Coordinates of C-alpha atoms in Angstrom, one line a residue:
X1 CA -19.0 46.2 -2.0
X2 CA -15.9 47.0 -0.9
X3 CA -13.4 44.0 0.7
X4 CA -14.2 44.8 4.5
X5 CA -18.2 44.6 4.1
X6 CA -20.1 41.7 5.4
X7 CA -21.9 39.3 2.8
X8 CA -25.7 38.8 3.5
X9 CA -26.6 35.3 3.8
X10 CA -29.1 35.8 0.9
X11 CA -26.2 36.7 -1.3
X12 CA -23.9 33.9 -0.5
X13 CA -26.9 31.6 -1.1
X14 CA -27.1 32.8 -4.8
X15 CA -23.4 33.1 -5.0
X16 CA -23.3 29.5 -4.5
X17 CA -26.0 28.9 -7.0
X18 CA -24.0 30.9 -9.5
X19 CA -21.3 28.8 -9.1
X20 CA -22.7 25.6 -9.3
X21 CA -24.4 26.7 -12.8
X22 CA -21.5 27.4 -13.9
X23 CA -19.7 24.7 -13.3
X24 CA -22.8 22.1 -14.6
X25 CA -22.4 24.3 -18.3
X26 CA -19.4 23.5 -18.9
X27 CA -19.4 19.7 -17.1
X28 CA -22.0 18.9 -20.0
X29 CA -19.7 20.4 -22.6
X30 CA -16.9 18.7 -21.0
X31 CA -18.1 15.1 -20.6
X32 CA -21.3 15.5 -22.7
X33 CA -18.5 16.2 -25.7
X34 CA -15.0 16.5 -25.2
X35 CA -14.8 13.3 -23.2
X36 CA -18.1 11.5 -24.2
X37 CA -16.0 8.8 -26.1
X38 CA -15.3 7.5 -22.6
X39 CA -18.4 6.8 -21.8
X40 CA -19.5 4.9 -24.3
X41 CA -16.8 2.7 -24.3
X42 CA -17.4 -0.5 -22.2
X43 CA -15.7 -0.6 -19.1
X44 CA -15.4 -2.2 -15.5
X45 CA -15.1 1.3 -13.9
X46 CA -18.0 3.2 -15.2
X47 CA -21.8 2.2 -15.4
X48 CA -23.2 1.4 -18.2
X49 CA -24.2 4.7 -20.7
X50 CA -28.2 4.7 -20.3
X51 CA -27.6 4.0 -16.5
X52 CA -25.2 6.8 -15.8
X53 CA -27.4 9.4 -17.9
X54 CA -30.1 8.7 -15.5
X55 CA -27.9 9.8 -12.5
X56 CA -26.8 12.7 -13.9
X57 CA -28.6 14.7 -11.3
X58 CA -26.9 13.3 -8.4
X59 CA -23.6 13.9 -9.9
X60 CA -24.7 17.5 -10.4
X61 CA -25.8 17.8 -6.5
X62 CA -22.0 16.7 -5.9
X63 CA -21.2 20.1 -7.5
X64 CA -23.1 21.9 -5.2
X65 CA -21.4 20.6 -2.5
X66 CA -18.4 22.0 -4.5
X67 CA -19.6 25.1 -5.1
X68 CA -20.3 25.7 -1.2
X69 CA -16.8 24.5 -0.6
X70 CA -15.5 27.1 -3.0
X71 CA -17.6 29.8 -1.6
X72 CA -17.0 29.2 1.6
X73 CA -13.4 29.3 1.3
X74 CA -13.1 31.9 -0.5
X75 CA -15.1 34.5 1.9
X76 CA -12.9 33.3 4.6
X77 CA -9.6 33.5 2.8
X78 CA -11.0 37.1 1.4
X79 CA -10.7 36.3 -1.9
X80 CA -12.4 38.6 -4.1
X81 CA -12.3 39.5 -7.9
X82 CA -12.8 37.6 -10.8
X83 CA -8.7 36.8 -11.2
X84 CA -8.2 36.3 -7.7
X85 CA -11.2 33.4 -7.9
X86 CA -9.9 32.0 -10.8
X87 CA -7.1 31.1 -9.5
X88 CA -8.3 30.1 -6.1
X89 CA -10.8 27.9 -8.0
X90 CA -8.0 26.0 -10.1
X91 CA -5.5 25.9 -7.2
X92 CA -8.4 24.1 -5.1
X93 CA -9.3 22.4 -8.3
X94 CA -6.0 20.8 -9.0
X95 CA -5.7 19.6 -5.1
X96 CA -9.0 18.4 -5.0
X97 CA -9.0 16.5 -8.4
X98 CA -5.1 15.8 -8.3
X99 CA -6.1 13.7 -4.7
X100 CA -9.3 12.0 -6.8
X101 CA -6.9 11.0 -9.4
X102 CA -4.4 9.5 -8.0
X103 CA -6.7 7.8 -5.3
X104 CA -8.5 6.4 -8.4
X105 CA -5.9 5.4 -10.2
X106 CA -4.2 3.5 -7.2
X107 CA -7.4 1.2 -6.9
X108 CA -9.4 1.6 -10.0
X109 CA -9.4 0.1 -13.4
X110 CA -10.0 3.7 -15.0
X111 CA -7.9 4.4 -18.0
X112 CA -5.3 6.9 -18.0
X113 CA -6.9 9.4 -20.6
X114 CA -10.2 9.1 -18.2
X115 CA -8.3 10.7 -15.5
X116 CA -5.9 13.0 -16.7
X117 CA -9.2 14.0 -18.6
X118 CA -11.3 14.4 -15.7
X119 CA -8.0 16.1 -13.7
X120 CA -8.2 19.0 -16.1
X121 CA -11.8 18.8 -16.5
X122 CA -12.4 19.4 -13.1
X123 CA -9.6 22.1 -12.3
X124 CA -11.0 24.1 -15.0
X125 CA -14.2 23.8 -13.8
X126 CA -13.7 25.1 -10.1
X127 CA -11.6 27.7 -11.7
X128 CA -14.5 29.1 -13.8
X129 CA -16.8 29.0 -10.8
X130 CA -14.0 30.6 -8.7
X131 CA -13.9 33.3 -11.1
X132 CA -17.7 34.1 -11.3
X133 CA -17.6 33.7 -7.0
X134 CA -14.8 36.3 -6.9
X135 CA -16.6 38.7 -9.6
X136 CA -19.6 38.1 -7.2
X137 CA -18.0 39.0 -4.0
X138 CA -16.2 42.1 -5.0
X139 CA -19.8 43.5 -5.7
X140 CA -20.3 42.4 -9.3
X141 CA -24.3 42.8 -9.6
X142 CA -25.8 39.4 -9.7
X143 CA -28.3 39.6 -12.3
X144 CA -25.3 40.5 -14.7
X145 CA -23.4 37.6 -13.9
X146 CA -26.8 35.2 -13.6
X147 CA -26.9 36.3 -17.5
X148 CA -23.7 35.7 -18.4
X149 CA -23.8 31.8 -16.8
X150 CA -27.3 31.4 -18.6
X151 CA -25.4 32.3 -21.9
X152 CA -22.5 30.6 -21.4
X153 CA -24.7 27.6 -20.3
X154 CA -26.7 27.9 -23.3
X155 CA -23.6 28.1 -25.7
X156 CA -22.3 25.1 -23.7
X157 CA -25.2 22.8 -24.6
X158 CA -25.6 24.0 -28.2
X159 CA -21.6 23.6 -28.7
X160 CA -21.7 20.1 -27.2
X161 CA -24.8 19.3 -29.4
X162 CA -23.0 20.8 -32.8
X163 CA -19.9 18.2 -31.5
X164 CA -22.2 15.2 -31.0
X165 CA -24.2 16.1 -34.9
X166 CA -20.7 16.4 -36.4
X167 CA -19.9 13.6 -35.3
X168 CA -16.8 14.4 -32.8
X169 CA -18.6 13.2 -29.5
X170 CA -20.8 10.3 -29.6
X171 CA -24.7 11.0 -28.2
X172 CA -26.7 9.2 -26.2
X173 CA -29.9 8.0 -26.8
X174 CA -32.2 7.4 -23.9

């Protein structure tokens, strides 16, 4: 698919899916271990552990909003290419999350290392799904990169369960 050739609705659809999968992998190993300690620390800002775990899916939808976003601005900015997504996705990241931040931290009782945490978090996150976009519309076959989000996915959950069993991310038990 060259960078002149129309994208078929039925491929931007899955596009968008391939981004949002990609960007719930590595949100679990993000907050599920790298920044679990925050959320099992008490705190006026978040809800309580067992409550938040049950609303875990909404969260998730959130992305897809974010991934449709992403998409969307990248076919109209002609952005194609796993590189050139990448760094579409953590420019857009950073202005997105930078704005979250420091709305949050101008009227919220969230700690610093919560933020900058979820600042980074986040960038990276729209990054990766920028990347997988771009590889997506420059005519990387879909079933390759559905694989390679499935593996990373898996590898994401099994890393953030060794973290949790050795003891460097707290677990939550529902």
């Amino acid at each position: 698919m060259n960078q002149n050739t129309t994208v078929s609705f039925m491929r931007i659809t899955k596009i968008v899916i391939l981004c949002w999968l990609s960007m719930i992998g590595f949100d679990f190993f993000l907050h599920g271990g790298l920044m679990a300690g925050f959320y099992v620390q008490t705190s006026p800002f978040l809800l309580p552990p067992e409550k938040a775990f049950r609303l875990i899916p909404i969260g998730y939808l959130s992305f897809l909003l974010f991934a449709i976003l992403l998409v969307w601005l990248m076919l109209g900015q002609n952005i194609r290419g796993w590189r050139g997504g990448l760094v579409f996705g953590l420019k857009l990241g950073a202005l997105i999350w930078g704005s979250v931040v420091l709305g949050l931290m101008s009227i919220s009782t969230a700690s610093a290392g919560l933020l900058i945490g979820w600042f980074f978090g986040q960038t990276i996150e729209l990054g990766i799904a920028g990347a997988f976009g771009g590889s997506a519309l420059c005519g990387v076959r879909l079933t390759k990169l559905f694989f390679i989000v499935f593996v990373l996915l898996f590898l994401s959950l099994l890393l953030t369960l060794v973290l949790q069993n050795l003891g460097f991310a707290p677990s939550l038990r529902v």
